[in-house]
Coordinates of C-alpha atoms in Angstrom, one line a residue:
M1 CA -203.1 9.2 63.0
T2 CA -202.5 6.5 65.6
T3 CA -200.7 6.4 68.9
P4 CA -199.5 3.6 71.0
L5 CA -201.6 2.4 73.9
L6 CA -200.8 4.5 76.9
T7 CA -199.9 2.5 79.9
T8 CA -198.4 3.3 83.3
A9 CA -195.0 2.0 84.3
S10 CA -196.7 -0.9 86.1
G11 CA -198.3 -1.9 82.8
V12 CA -201.9 -0.7 83.6
K13 CA -203.6 0.8 80.5
M14 CA -204.9 4.3 80.6
G15 CA -208.3 4.8 78.9
K16 CA -212.0 5.3 79.4
T17 CA -212.6 1.5 80.0
A18 CA -210.0 1.6 82.8
A19 CA -211.2 2.5 86.3
G20 CA -210.6 6.2 87.1
A21 CA -210.7 7.4 83.5
V22 CA -209.3 10.9 82.9
W23 CA -211.7 13.1 81.0
V24 CA -210.6 16.5 79.5
N25 CA -214.3 17.7 79.6
A26 CA -214.8 19.6 82.9
D27 CA -218.4 18.3 82.9
R28 CA -217.1 14.7 83.2
L29 CA -214.0 15.4 85.5
S30 CA -213.5 18.6 87.3
P31 CA -210.2 20.6 86.8
Y32 CA -209.4 19.7 90.5
D33 CA -209.8 16.0 89.9
Y34 CA -207.8 16.3 86.6
W35 CA -205.0 18.0 88.5
Q36 CA -205.2 15.3 91.2
F37 CA -204.9 12.5 88.6
W38 CA -201.5 13.9 87.4
R39 CA -200.3 14.8 90.9
N40 CA -200.9 11.2 92.0
A41 CA -198.9 9.7 89.1
E42 CA -196.6 6.8 90.0
D43 CA -193.0 8.0 90.5
A44 CA -191.8 5.9 87.6
D45 CA -194.2 7.6 85.2
V46 CA -193.5 11.2 86.0
V47 CA -190.7 11.9 83.4
R48 CA -192.5 10.1 80.6
F49 CA -195.8 11.9 81.4
L50 CA -193.9 15.2 81.4
K51 CA -192.7 14.5 77.9
L52 CA -196.1 13.3 76.6
F53 CA -198.5 15.7 78.3
T54 CA -196.7 19.0 78.8
E55 CA -194.9 21.5 76.6
L56 CA -191.8 21.8 78.8
P57 CA -188.5 21.7 77.0
I58 CA -186.8 18.3 77.0
D59 CA -183.7 19.7 78.9
E60 CA -185.9 20.9 81.7
I61 CA -187.8 17.6 81.9
E62 CA -184.4 15.8 82.1
R63 CA -183.4 18.2 85.0
L64 CA -186.7 17.6 86.7
G65 CA -186.2 13.8 86.2
R66 CA -183.2 13.9 88.4
A67 CA -185.4 14.7 91.5
E68 CA -185.6 12.2 94.3
G69 CA -187.4 11.8 97.5
A70 CA -189.4 14.8 98.7
E71 CA -188.2 16.8 95.6
L72 CA -190.2 14.4 93.4
N73 CA -193.4 15.7 95.0
A74 CA -192.7 19.2 93.6
V75 CA -192.0 17.6 90.2
K76 CA -195.4 15.9 90.4
E77 CA -197.1 19.2 91.2
R78 CA -195.3 20.7 88.2
L79 CA -196.7 17.9 86.0
A80 CA -200.2 18.4 87.4
N81 CA -200.0 22.2 86.9
E82 CA -198.6 22.0 83.3
A83 CA -201.1 19.2 82.1
T84 CA -204.1 20.9 83.7
A85 CA -203.1 24.3 82.3
L86 CA -203.0 22.8 78.7
V87 CA -206.6 21.5 79.1
H88 CA -208.3 23.8 81.5
G89 CA -206.1 26.9 81.5
R90 CA -203.5 28.4 83.9
Q91 CA -206.0 29.9 86.2
A92 CA -207.8 26.5 86.8
A93 CA -204.5 24.8 87.3
D94 CA -203.4 27.3 90.0
H95 CA -206.8 27.1 91.6
A96 CA -206.6 23.3 91.7
Q97 CA -203.1 23.4 93.2
Q98 CA -204.3 25.9 95.9
T99 CA -207.4 23.7 96.6
A100 CA -205.2 20.6 97.0
R101 CA -202.9 22.4 99.4
Q102 CA -205.8 23.6 101.5
A103 CA -207.5 20.1 101.4
F104 CA -204.4 18.2 102.4
G105 CA -202.7 20.8 104.6
Q106 CA -205.6 21.6 106.8
G107 CA -208.4 19.5 108.2
E108 CA -211.3 21.8 107.1
A109 CA -213.3 21.6 104.0
A110 CA -211.5 23.6 101.4
A111 CA -213.1 26.1 99.0
G112 CA -212.7 24.9 95.5
L113 CA -213.3 21.2 96.1
P114 CA -216.0 19.6 93.9
T115 CA -219.4 20.3 95.6
V116 CA -222.6 18.3 95.8
E117 CA -225.6 20.5 96.6
L118 CA -228.4 18.8 98.4
D119 CA -231.9 20.1 97.9
D120 CA -234.1 21.2 100.8
A121 CA -235.9 17.9 101.1
E122 CA -232.6 16.0 101.2
R123 CA -231.1 18.3 103.8
T124 CA -234.2 17.9 106.1
A125 CA -234.9 14.2 105.5
G126 CA -231.3 13.1 104.9
V127 CA -229.7 11.1 102.0
M128 CA -228.3 7.6 101.9
L129 CA -224.5 7.8 102.1
I130 CA -224.2 5.1 99.4
D131 CA -226.3 7.1 97.1
L132 CA -224.3 10.2 97.9
L133 CA -221.0 8.5 97.1
V134 CA -222.2 7.6 93.7
R135 CA -223.8 10.9 93.0
A136 CA -220.6 12.7 94.0
G137 CA -218.6 10.6 91.6
L138 CA -216.5 9.0 94.4
A139 CA -217.9 5.6 93.6
A140 CA -219.0 4.2 90.3
S141 CA -221.7 2.0 91.8
K142 CA -223.6 1.3 95.0
S143 CA -221.7 -2.0 95.4
E144 CA -218.4 -0.1 95.1
A145 CA -219.6 2.4 97.7
R146 CA -220.5 -0.4 100.1
R147 CA -217.1 -2.0 99.6
A148 CA -215.4 1.3 100.3
I149 CA -217.3 1.7 103.5
S150 CA -216.7 -1.8 104.7
G151 CA -213.0 -1.3 103.9
R152 CA -213.0 1.8 106.1
G153 CA -212.2 4.0 103.2
V154 CA -214.9 6.6 103.6
R155 CA -214.8 9.6 105.9
I156 CA -216.9 12.5 106.8
D157 CA -215.0 15.5 108.1
G158 CA -212.1 13.1 108.8
E159 CA -214.1 10.5 110.8
V160 CA -214.2 7.0 109.4
I161 CA -217.7 5.8 108.5
E162 CA -218.4 2.2 109.3
D163 CA -222.1 2.0 108.5
G164 CA -223.4 3.1 105.2
D165 CA -227.0 2.2 105.7
G166 CA -228.0 5.3 107.7
L167 CA -229.2 8.6 106.4
L168 CA -226.9 11.5 106.3
T169 CA -228.2 14.9 107.2
V170 CA -226.4 18.2 106.6
D171 CA -228.3 20.7 108.7
G172 CA -227.2 23.8 106.9
R173 CA -223.5 23.2 107.2
A174 CA -220.9 22.0 104.7
L175 CA -219.1 18.8 105.3
R176 CA -216.2 17.1 103.5
L177 CA -216.9 13.6 102.2
S178 CA -213.7 11.6 101.4
L179 CA -212.9 8.4 99.7
G180 CA -209.4 7.3 100.5
K181 CA -206.8 9.9 101.3
K182 CA -207.0 11.9 98.0
R183 CA -210.6 12.1 96.8
H184 CA -212.8 14.7 98.4
V185 CA -216.0 16.5 97.8
V186 CA -217.9 19.2 99.8
V187 CA -221.5 18.4 100.6
K188 CA -223.9 21.3 101.2

């Protein structure tokens, strides 16, 4: 069996060689990140993705496809919920949606976000932020992490980080490490 190459409406191919690959294995990509991938789909892709990656009836997809403006966000959440439920189960999809609402609706670190656990030595001595970005899966390489920091795209608990050369200490508290507006992990 063969299928056509999947691309976004902008012509970018979807696949493991593309940046931001979508893995169905929870060990490679958490259900939360999987949900976020679908939630962040381009507006022009939503209807096509609903047809390809959900089991919704076509007439319902066509009805959802008429949404505009703020209503489109609800349709994107529906896409994320349905696609995630197929791969990870309804409970994981609901949990991912709840986690996203907590993460983006409030400034605090949300329960349910992917977590990076530091060992005692790292908590005491500290860990390089660049290494932590790679370890957390927020950056594919140290150079990508450095570029994100220099581009002011990395935040800790909402504060922009401008120097990635220092050591990060946690001191027994959880903090939220963010890359851009939509990718977050909790560091403990």
